[in-house]
Amino acid sequence: MNNEVHNQVHSHAARSLQAGRHHSLHDSHKTISINDVLASTHTTSIGTHGDRPPPCHYAATHISQAMNAEKCIPYTSLLPITLCLIVRDEADVIGRCLASAVPLVREIIVVDTGSIDDTPHIAAAYGAAVHYFTWADDFAAARNASIVLAHEPWILVLDADEIMEPESWQAGNVLPLLLQDRVHAYYVRCVHLAERWHIGQPCPDSLAVDMACRLFRNDPRFRFQGCIHEEIAASVQTAYPDGLQWAPLTLWHDGYAPEVLRIKHKSDRNRQLLLKQLQEYPNDPLWWYAYGTELFQDEQYEECLPWLMRTLSIMTEKADIPGYMSDVWLKSVYALQMTGQIQKALELAQLGNELYPNFPDLLELHAYLLGTLNRFEEAYNCAHKATCCGNIEHLYTTTEGAGGWRSHWAAACMAERLHRSEVAARHYEEAAKGFKQPAIRMMLTAATAAHRNDFHTAINNMLLVLDSIAASPIAASVAHVHAALSTLYYMLQQQLVSEPHTDTQRKLEIGLEMAPYIRPLIK
């Protein structure tokens, strides 16, 4: 089970950086409070362990060591790390996960909760000690059952649908982290991919990026909590308030790619477990947020709003605001927008920007809301501020392009509406630098050139778009590309006959009319 899309990492690490600001927006006319907005809103072990005794079973839960398999891949690492996984029917992905870890970790523990495919045999082939665990609808219990079996002084927890990024997970990068006496656990960067990753292929674009506590000392005080969206950071910080640090290590995760969600029915499973958690903890806002998030992910915006807004109403009144509240705020604003409650969404975005002034995702959404009301000067200021936020992955769960190419795109669109061609050109240029998809990058380059009256370059890039568009995410926009080309040819003709440009609106269309084809990527 992967829990990072809605993890609680910020509840423990980022909250001190996010909290401490007023929850009202003061201006020359009135004070808007959050309540004003809310009031109007509807195995056999493989390998040797020396003379150490075998680990005890976790609590009273039965783990049977039931697999005998030949170790096919020897360990070569000197790093004192045990990799722990819980799995069930992951034969399609567990091999690539373990292949990424074998060069680094000294021990692999795989706890199987009921596979009927080849998952246990594949794990054993990679040298894992495979154990069985009786599933009880509790991810934390399964996690804890795996980590008590670890022998090494450090533990790394992964899911089978995750891969250790080769560049960051080098022994020379990891070993110094393990030698820090005062550090007891590390947050690592989790990149959630938009598509399933295949060995030998480039890493796909990401849906979101966040941080999660995955590397920690083998300490009996460190245990996971939560039957779903389980986390261990709280127990680490209870034992060592200053014992958590950030590590420059990255995991790739494709378990929430749309194609995987459809096949594995994760949403249905998650909802069932969340309802169980809500029955046990009916007054815990964390689980209101988690349930609302599941509905949000399924685009059930009307249904998710009561859960999210209820979380906001309770948690924003507390002195110690949990870090996940930034995500609650963002989802609430978006859901209000998607249900047509633009004014309420705008008011909530204004409050959120005061509480989280360097959250690019929220700033960008605020910009688009202002744009829908033709408040383009304010919209541009919000979008431009989003481009200046820098790397905020340690503070917020963020999405692909926020603070970078995507925010520059938003700023360019607002600058166009203000008839500031050179400003728009600069933002389009920056957006093109950061965008990976070739067809859209060429469209952004065309918009840059057009705003600088370089129509030859603009036309050439749009022709290249036509050549590559069939294999791109904007394949449905062929008609628009032809329309944009027509406009560019017209402008070039006007330039060649030395006629002055007076048709500003036609020029602006080159950038603005591309926006609908990028918006599905910036949800």
Coordinates of C-alpha atoms in Angstrom, one line a residue:
M1 CA 0.0 0.0 0.0
N2 CA 1.4 3.3 -1.0
N3 CA 0.4 6.2 1.3
E4 CA 2.4 9.2 0.0
V5 CA -0.2 10.8 -2.1
H6 CA -2.1 11.6 1.1
N7 CA 0.7 11.1 3.6
Q8 CA 1.1 12.7 7.0
V9 CA 4.7 13.7 6.6
H10 CA 3.9 17.4 6.8
S11 CA 2.0 16.8 10.1
H12 CA 5.4 16.3 11.8
A13 CA 8.1 18.1 9.8
A14 CA 6.6 21.0 8.0
R15 CA 4.0 22.2 10.4
S16 CA 6.4 24.4 12.3
L17 CA 7.3 26.2 9.0
Q18 CA 3.7 26.4 7.9
A19 CA 2.0 27.4 11.1
G20 CA 2.1 30.6 13.2
R21 CA 0.2 32.9 10.8
H22 CA -3.2 34.5 11.2
H23 CA -6.2 32.8 9.7
S24 CA -7.9 35.9 8.4
L25 CA -7.2 38.1 5.4
H26 CA -7.2 41.7 6.3
D27 CA -7.7 44.5 3.7
S28 CA -8.9 48.0 3.7
H29 CA -12.6 47.0 3.5
K30 CA -13.2 43.9 5.6
T31 CA -11.8 40.9 7.4
I32 CA -12.6 37.5 5.9
S33 CA -12.3 34.6 8.2
I34 CA -12.4 30.9 7.4
N35 CA -15.8 30.6 9.2
D36 CA -17.2 33.3 6.9
V37 CA -16.4 31.1 3.9
L38 CA -17.5 27.9 5.6
A39 CA -20.8 29.3 6.7
S40 CA -21.8 29.9 3.1
T41 CA -20.4 26.6 1.6
H42 CA -22.4 23.5 0.9
T43 CA 9.0 -17.5 4.5
T44 CA 12.4 -19.5 5.1
S45 CA 15.0 -16.9 5.4
I46 CA 17.6 -16.9 2.7
G47 CA 21.1 -16.0 3.7
T48 CA 22.7 -16.2 7.0
H49 CA 22.2 -14.1 10.2
G50 CA 25.3 -15.3 12.0
D51 CA 24.6 -16.2 15.7
R52 CA 21.9 -13.8 16.1
P53 CA 18.6 -15.3 17.3
P54 CA 15.7 -15.1 15.0
P55 CA 13.4 -12.1 15.4
C56 CA 10.3 -12.6 17.4
H57 CA 6.8 -12.6 15.8
Y58 CA 5.0 -9.3 15.9
A59 CA 2.5 -9.2 18.7
A60 CA 0.1 -12.2 18.5
T61 CA -0.2 -12.0 14.7
H62 CA 0.8 -15.2 13.0
I63 CA 3.7 -15.1 10.5
S64 CA 4.7 -18.4 9.0
Q65 CA 8.0 -18.9 7.3
A66 CA 6.7 -21.1 4.5
M67 CA 9.0 -20.7 1.5
N68 CA 12.2 -22.5 0.6
A69 CA 13.8 -21.0 -2.4
E70 CA 17.3 -20.9 -3.8
K71 CA 19.1 -17.6 -3.6
C72 CA 19.7 -16.6 -7.2
I73 CA 21.2 -13.1 -6.7
P74 CA 23.9 -12.6 -4.1
Y75 CA 24.0 -9.5 -2.0
T76 CA 27.0 -7.2 -2.8
S77 CA 26.2 -4.2 -0.6
L78 CA 28.1 -3.1 2.4
L79 CA 25.3 -0.9 3.6
P80 CA 23.7 -2.1 6.9
I81 CA 20.1 -1.8 5.7
T82 CA 17.2 -4.2 5.7
L83 CA 14.6 -3.6 3.0
C84 CA 11.1 -4.5 4.2
L85 CA 8.1 -4.9 1.9
I86 CA 4.5 -6.1 2.3
V87 CA 3.1 -7.6 -0.9
R88 CA 0.1 -9.3 -2.4
D89 CA -0.1 -10.3 -6.1
E90 CA 2.7 -7.9 -7.2
A91 CA 4.4 -10.3 -9.7
D92 CA 4.2 -7.6 -12.4
V93 CA 6.3 -5.1 -10.5
I94 CA 8.2 -6.6 -7.6
G95 CA 11.1 -7.7 -9.7
R96 CA 12.0 -4.2 -10.8
C97 CA 11.6 -2.9 -7.2
L98 CA 14.0 -5.6 -5.8
A99 CA 16.4 -5.1 -8.7
S100 CA 16.8 -1.5 -7.8
A101 CA 17.5 -2.4 -4.2
V102 CA 19.8 -5.4 -4.4
P103 CA 23.0 -3.4 -5.1
L104 CA 22.5 -1.5 -1.8
V105 CA 20.8 -3.4 0.9
R106 CA 22.2 -6.3 2.9
E107 CA 18.9 -8.0 3.8
I108 CA 15.5 -8.2 2.2
I109 CA 12.3 -9.1 4.1
V110 CA 9.1 -9.7 2.1
V111 CA 5.9 -10.3 4.0
D112 CA 3.2 -11.7 1.8
T113 CA -0.4 -11.2 2.8
G114 CA -2.0 -13.7 0.4
S115 CA -0.6 -13.7 -3.1
I116 CA -2.0 -16.2 -5.6
D117 CA 0.5 -15.3 -8.3
D118 CA 4.3 -15.7 -8.5
T119 CA 5.1 -12.8 -6.2
P120 CA 6.7 -14.9 -3.4
H121 CA 8.9 -16.9 -5.9
I122 CA 10.1 -13.8 -7.6
A123 CA 11.0 -12.2 -4.3
A124 CA 12.9 -15.4 -3.2
A125 CA 14.8 -15.4 -6.5
Y126 CA 16.1 -12.0 -5.5
G127 CA 17.4 -13.3 -2.2
A128 CA 14.5 -12.2 -0.1
A129 CA 13.4 -13.9 3.1
V130 CA 9.7 -14.5 2.3
H131 CA 7.2 -14.7 5.2
Y132 CA 3.5 -15.0 5.3
F133 CA 1.1 -12.8 7.3
T134 CA -2.6 -13.2 7.8
W135 CA -4.2 -10.1 6.4
A136 CA -6.5 -8.3 8.8
D137 CA -7.4 -5.1 6.9
D138 CA -4.6 -3.2 8.6
F139 CA -1.6 -1.9 6.7
A140 CA 0.2 -0.7 9.9
A141 CA 0.0 -4.2 11.4
A142 CA 1.4 -5.7 8.3
R143 CA 4.2 -3.1 8.1
N144 CA 5.1 -3.7 11.7
A145 CA 5.1 -7.5 11.2
S146 CA 7.8 -6.9 8.5
I147 CA 10.1 -4.5 10.3
V148 CA 10.3 -6.7 13.5
L149 CA 12.0 -9.3 11.3
A150 CA 14.8 -7.0 10.3
H151 CA 18.4 -7.7 11.5
E152 CA 20.3 -4.7 10.2
P153 CA 20.6 -1.4 12.1
W154 CA 18.7 0.6 9.5
I155 CA 15.4 -0.2 7.8
L156 CA 14.2 0.9 4.4
V157 CA 10.4 0.4 3.7
L158 CA 9.2 0.3 0.1
D159 CA 6.1 -0.8 -1.8
A160 CA 6.4 -3.3 -4.7
D161 CA 5.3 -0.6 -7.1
E162 CA 8.2 1.7 -6.2
I163 CA 11.7 1.9 -7.6
M164 CA 14.8 3.4 -6.1
E165 CA 16.0 6.1 -8.4
P166 CA 19.5 5.0 -9.6
E167 CA 21.1 8.4 -9.5
S168 CA 20.3 9.3 -5.9
W169 CA 20.5 5.9 -4.3
Q170 CA 24.2 5.5 -4.7
A171 CA 26.2 4.0 -1.8
G172 CA 28.3 7.1 -1.7
N173 CA 25.2 9.1 -1.1
V174 CA 23.5 6.8 1.4
L175 CA 26.3 5.7 3.7
P176 CA 27.1 9.3 5.1
L177 CA 23.4 9.5 6.0
L178 CA 23.6 6.3 8.1
L179 CA 26.6 7.7 10.0
Q180 CA 24.8 10.7 11.5
D181 CA 24.6 9.9 15.2
R182 CA 21.8 12.3 16.0
V183 CA 19.6 11.3 13.1
H184 CA 17.2 8.5 13.6
A185 CA 15.1 8.6 10.5
Y186 CA 14.9 10.3 7.1
Y187 CA 12.3 11.6 4.8
V188 CA 12.8 10.7 1.2
R189 CA 11.4 12.3 -1.9
C190 CA 8.5 10.3 -3.5
V191 CA 7.7 11.0 -7.1
H192 CA 4.3 9.7 -8.2
L193 CA 4.4 8.9 -11.9
A194 CA 1.6 9.7 -14.4
E195 CA 2.2 6.4 -16.3
R196 CA 3.5 2.9 -15.6
W197 CA 7.3 2.8 -15.8
H198 CA 9.0 0.0 -17.7
I199 CA 12.6 -1.0 -17.3
G200 CA 14.9 0.6 -19.8
Q201 CA 12.4 3.4 -20.5
P202 CA 12.8 7.1 -19.4
C203 CA 11.0 8.1 -16.3
P204 CA 7.5 9.3 -17.2
D205 CA 6.2 12.7 -16.1
S206 CA 5.0 12.9 -12.5
L207 CA 1.6 13.6 -11.0
A208 CA 2.8 14.8 -7.7
V209 CA 5.8 14.9 -5.4
D210 CA 5.9 14.6 -1.6
M211 CA 8.1 13.4 1.2
A212 CA 7.7 10.3 3.4
C213 CA 9.6 8.7 6.2
R214 CA 11.0 5.5 4.7
L215 CA 14.6 5.1 6.0
F216 CA 14.9 4.8 9.8
R217 CA 16.9 3.0 12.5
N218 CA 15.9 -0.4 13.7
D219 CA 14.4 0.7 16.9
P220 CA 11.5 -1.1 18.7
R221 CA 10.0 2.2 19.6
F222 CA 9.4 3.0 15.9
R223 CA 6.2 1.5 14.7
F224 CA 3.6 2.3 12.0
Q225 CA 0.2 3.6 12.9
G226 CA -3.1 3.6 10.9
C227 CA -4.9 0.8 9.2
I228 CA -4.6 2.8 5.9
H229 CA -2.3 5.7 4.9
E230 CA 0.0 4.2 7.6
E231 CA 3.0 6.3 8.8
I232 CA 5.9 5.9 11.2
A233 CA 7.1 9.5 11.6
A234 CA 5.0 10.2 14.6
S235 CA 6.6 7.4 16.7
V236 CA 10.0 8.5 15.6
Q237 CA 9.4 12.1 16.8
T238 CA 7.8 10.9 20.0
A239 CA 11.1 9.1 20.8
Y240 CA 13.4 11.7 19.3
P241 CA 11.7 15.1 18.6
D242 CA 14.7 16.3 16.6
G243 CA 15.6 12.9 15.1
L244 CA 14.0 13.3 11.7
Q245 CA 15.9 14.9 8.7
W246 CA 15.5 15.2 5.0
A247 CA 17.6 13.0 2.7
P248 CA 18.4 13.7 -1.0
L249 CA 17.0 10.4 -2.1
T250 CA 14.2 9.7 -4.5
L251 CA 11.7 6.9 -5.0
W252 CA 9.6 6.5 -8.2
H253 CA 6.0 5.2 -7.6
D254 CA 3.5 4.4 -10.3
G255 CA 0.9 2.7 -8.3
Y256 CA -1.5 5.7 -8.7
A257 CA -1.1 6.0 -12.4
P258 CA -4.7 5.9 -13.8
E259 CA -4.2 2.6 -15.6
V260 CA -3.1 0.9 -12.4
L261 CA -5.9 2.3 -10.4
R262 CA -8.4 1.0 -12.9
I263 CA -6.9 -2.5 -12.9
K264 CA -6.3 -2.9 -9.1
H265 CA -9.4 -1.1 -7.8
K266 CA -7.5 0.7 -5.2
S267 CA -10.1 3.3 -4.6
D268 CA -12.7 0.8 -3.5
R269 CA -10.3 -0.9 -1.1
N270 CA -9.2 2.4 0.3
R271 CA -12.7 3.6 0.9
Q272 CA -13.6 0.4 2.8
L273 CA -10.6 0.7 5.1
L274 CA -11.2 4.4 5.6
L275 CA -14.8 3.8 6.6
K276 CA -13.4 1.3 9.1
Q277 CA -11.0 3.9 10.4
L278 CA -13.8 6.4 10.7
Q279 CA -15.9 4.1 12.7
E280 CA -13.0 3.7 15.2
Y281 CA -12.0 7.4 15.2
P282 CA -15.1 9.3 14.2
N283 CA -13.9 12.6 15.5
D284 CA -10.4 12.6 14.0
P285 CA -10.1 15.3 11.3
L286 CA -7.2 13.3 9.7
W287 CA -9.6 10.6 8.6
W288 CA -12.2 13.2 7.4
Y289 CA -9.5 14.5 5.2
A290 CA -8.4 11.1 4.0
Y291 CA -11.9 10.1 3.1
G292 CA -12.6 13.4 1.4
T293 CA -9.4 12.9 -0.6
E294 CA -10.5 9.5 -1.9
L295 CA -13.7 11.1 -3.2
F296 CA -11.7 14.0 -4.6
Q297 CA -9.4 11.6 -6.5
D298 CA -12.5 10.0 -8.0
E299 CA -13.6 13.5 -9.1
Q300 CA -16.7 13.4 -6.8
Y301 CA -16.3 17.0 -5.9
E302 CA -19.8 17.6 -4.5
E303 CA -19.4 14.6 -2.2
C304 CA -15.8 15.4 -1.0
L305 CA -16.5 19.0 -0.1
P306 CA -18.3 18.4 3.3
W307 CA -15.4 16.2 4.4
L308 CA -12.8 18.6 3.4
M309 CA -14.5 21.8 4.6
R310 CA -15.3 20.1 8.0
T311 CA -11.6 19.4 8.4
L312 CA -10.8 23.1 7.6
S313 CA -13.4 24.3 10.1
I314 CA -11.9 22.3 13.0
M315 CA -8.2 22.3 12.3
T316 CA -7.7 26.0 11.4
E317 CA -9.0 26.9 14.9
K318 CA -6.1 25.0 16.5
A319 CA -2.9 26.6 17.6
D320 CA -0.8 23.7 16.1
I321 CA -2.0 23.3 12.5
P322 CA -1.0 19.9 11.0
G323 CA 1.0 20.1 7.9
Y324 CA -1.5 18.2 5.7
M325 CA -3.8 21.2 6.0
S326 CA -2.2 22.8 3.0
D327 CA -3.4 20.0 0.9
V328 CA -6.9 20.2 2.4
W329 CA -7.0 23.9 1.5
L330 CA -5.9 23.3 -2.1
K331 CA -8.4 20.4 -2.6
S332 CA -11.2 22.5 -1.1
V333 CA -10.6 25.4 -3.4
Y334 CA -10.4 23.2 -6.4
A335 CA -13.6 21.3 -5.5
L336 CA -15.4 24.6 -5.0
Q337 CA -14.2 25.7 -8.4
M338 CA -15.3 22.5 -10.1
T339 CA -18.8 22.8 -8.5
G340 CA -19.2 26.3 -9.9
Q341 CA -18.8 28.1 -6.5
I342 CA -16.3 30.5 -7.9
Q343 CA -16.7 33.3 -5.4
K344 CA -16.4 31.0 -2.4
A345 CA -13.4 29.3 -4.0
L346 CA -11.8 32.7 -4.5
E347 CA -12.4 33.7 -0.9
L348 CA -10.9 30.5 0.4
A349 CA -7.9 30.8 -1.9
Q350 CA -7.3 34.3 -0.5
L351 CA -7.3 33.0 3.0
G352 CA -5.1 30.1 2.0
N353 CA -2.5 32.3 0.4
E354 CA -2.1 34.2 3.6
L355 CA -1.6 31.0 5.6
Y356 CA 0.6 29.4 2.9
P357 CA 2.2 32.3 1.0
N358 CA 4.8 30.1 -0.8
F359 CA 2.6 27.3 -1.9
P360 CA 2.8 27.5 -5.7
D361 CA -0.1 25.1 -6.4
L362 CA -2.5 27.3 -4.4
L363 CA -1.1 30.5 -5.9
E364 CA -1.6 29.2 -9.4
L365 CA -5.1 28.1 -8.7
H366 CA -5.9 31.5 -7.2
A367 CA -4.5 33.1 -10.4
Y368 CA -6.9 31.1 -12.6
L369 CA -9.8 31.9 -10.4
L370 CA -9.0 35.6 -10.6
G371 CA -8.7 35.2 -14.4
T372 CA -12.2 33.8 -14.7
L373 CA -13.4 37.1 -13.2
N374 CA -11.2 39.2 -15.6
R375 CA -9.1 40.4 -12.7
F376 CA -5.9 39.9 -14.8
E377 CA -3.5 42.2 -12.9
E378 CA -4.2 40.3 -9.7
A379 CA -4.1 37.0 -11.5
Y380 CA -0.7 37.8 -13.0
N381 CA 0.7 38.8 -9.6
C382 CA -0.4 35.5 -8.1
A383 CA 1.0 33.4 -11.0
H384 CA 4.3 35.3 -11.0
K385 CA 4.6 34.8 -7.3
A386 CA 4.1 31.1 -7.8
T387 CA 7.1 31.1 -10.2
C388 CA 9.3 32.5 -7.4
C389 CA 8.5 30.0 -4.7
G390 CA 11.6 27.8 -5.4
N391 CA 11.8 24.2 -4.3
I392 CA 9.0 23.6 -1.7
E393 CA 8.8 19.8 -1.8
H394 CA 9.9 19.6 1.8
L395 CA 7.0 21.8 2.8
Y396 CA 4.0 20.7 0.7
T397 CA 2.7 17.9 -1.4
T398 CA 3.0 19.5 -4.8
T399 CA 2.2 18.6 -8.4
E400 CA 4.2 18.4 -11.6
G401 CA 5.3 21.9 -12.8
A402 CA 4.0 23.9 -9.9
G403 CA 6.4 26.8 -9.3
G404 CA 8.1 25.9 -12.6
W405 CA 6.9 25.5 -16.2
R406 CA 3.2 25.3 -15.3
S407 CA 3.2 28.5 -13.2
H408 CA 5.1 30.2 -16.0
W409 CA 2.4 29.1 -18.4
A410 CA -0.2 30.6 -16.1
A411 CA 1.7 33.9 -15.8
A412 CA 2.1 34.0 -19.6
C413 CA -1.6 33.6 -20.1
M414 CA -2.4 36.5 -17.7
A415 CA 0.3 38.7 -19.2
E416 CA -1.3 38.1 -22.6
R417 CA -4.6 39.4 -21.4
L418 CA -2.8 42.5 -20.1
H419 CA -1.3 43.0 -23.6
R420 CA 2.3 42.7 -22.2
S421 CA 3.9 40.7 -25.0
E422 CA 7.5 40.7 -23.8
V423 CA 6.4 39.6 -20.3
A424 CA 4.3 36.8 -21.8
A425 CA 7.2 35.9 -24.1
R426 CA 9.6 35.5 -21.1
H427 CA 7.2 33.3 -19.2
Y428 CA 6.5 31.1 -22.3
E429 CA 10.2 30.8 -22.7
E430 CA 10.7 29.6 -19.2
A431 CA 7.8 27.2 -19.5
A432 CA 9.3 25.7 -22.6
K433 CA 12.6 25.1 -20.9
G434 CA 10.9 23.1 -18.1
F435 CA 8.4 21.0 -20.2
K436 CA 9.4 17.5 -21.3
Q437 CA 6.7 16.7 -23.8
P438 CA 8.1 17.7 -27.2
A439 CA 4.9 18.8 -28.9
I440 CA 3.8 21.1 -26.1
R441 CA 7.3 22.4 -25.7
M442 CA 7.3 23.4 -29.4
M443 CA 3.9 25.1 -28.9
L444 CA 5.3 27.1 -26.0
T445 CA 8.4 28.0 -28.1
A446 CA 6.0 29.1 -30.9
A447 CA 4.1 31.3 -28.5
T448 CA 7.4 32.9 -27.3
A449 CA 8.5 33.7 -30.8
A450 CA 5.1 35.1 -31.8
H451 CA 5.1 37.5 -28.9
R452 CA 8.5 38.7 -30.1
N453 CA 7.2 39.1 -33.7
D454 CA 9.5 36.3 -34.9
F455 CA 6.8 34.6 -37.0
H456 CA 9.2 32.5 -39.0
T457 CA 10.3 30.7 -35.9
A458 CA 6.8 30.5 -34.6
I459 CA 5.5 28.9 -37.8
N460 CA 8.4 26.4 -38.0
N461 CA 7.7 25.2 -34.5
M462 CA 4.0 24.8 -35.1
L463 CA 4.8 22.8 -38.3
L464 CA 7.0 20.6 -36.1
V465 CA 4.1 20.2 -33.7
L466 CA 1.9 18.9 -36.6
D467 CA 4.6 16.3 -37.4
S468 CA 4.7 15.0 -33.8
I469 CA 1.2 15.6 -32.6
A470 CA -0.2 12.2 -33.3
A471 CA 1.9 10.7 -30.5
S472 CA 1.4 13.5 -28.0
P473 CA -1.2 14.2 -25.3
I474 CA -2.6 17.0 -27.5
A475 CA -3.5 14.8 -30.4
A476 CA -7.1 16.1 -30.3
S477 CA -5.9 19.7 -30.9
V478 CA -5.0 19.4 -34.6
A479 CA -7.7 21.8 -35.6
H480 CA -6.3 24.4 -33.2
V481 CA -2.8 24.0 -34.5
H482 CA -4.1 24.7 -38.0
A483 CA -6.0 27.7 -36.8
A484 CA -2.8 29.0 -35.0
L485 CA -0.8 28.5 -38.1
S486 CA -3.3 30.4 -40.1
T487 CA -3.0 33.3 -37.7
L488 CA 0.7 33.2 -37.8
Y489 CA 0.8 33.2 -41.6
Y490 CA -1.5 36.2 -41.5
M491 CA 0.8 38.0 -39.1
L492 CA 3.8 37.2 -41.1
Q493 CA 2.2 38.5 -44.3
Q494 CA 1.4 41.8 -42.4
Q495 CA 5.0 42.0 -41.3
L496 CA 6.4 41.4 -44.8
V497 CA 4.3 44.2 -46.3
S498 CA 5.3 46.5 -43.5
E499 CA 1.8 47.0 -42.2
P500 CA 1.6 47.9 -38.6
H501 CA 0.0 45.4 -36.2
T502 CA -3.3 46.7 -34.8
D503 CA -5.0 43.4 -34.4
T504 CA -3.6 42.7 -30.9
Q505 CA -6.3 40.2 -30.1
R506 CA -5.4 37.9 -32.9
K507 CA -1.8 37.9 -31.7
L508 CA -2.9 37.0 -28.2
E509 CA -4.9 34.0 -29.4
I510 CA -1.7 32.2 -30.3
G511 CA -0.9 31.7 -26.6
L512 CA -4.4 31.8 -25.1
E513 CA -6.0 29.3 -27.3
M514 CA -3.3 26.7 -26.5
A515 CA -4.3 26.8 -22.8
P516 CA -7.2 24.3 -23.0
Y517 CA -4.8 21.7 -24.2
I518 CA -2.4 22.1 -21.4
R519 CA -5.0 22.4 -18.6
P520 CA -5.7 18.6 -18.4
L521 CA -2.0 18.2 -17.5
I522 CA -2.1 20.8 -14.7
K523 CA -5.1 19.6 -12.8

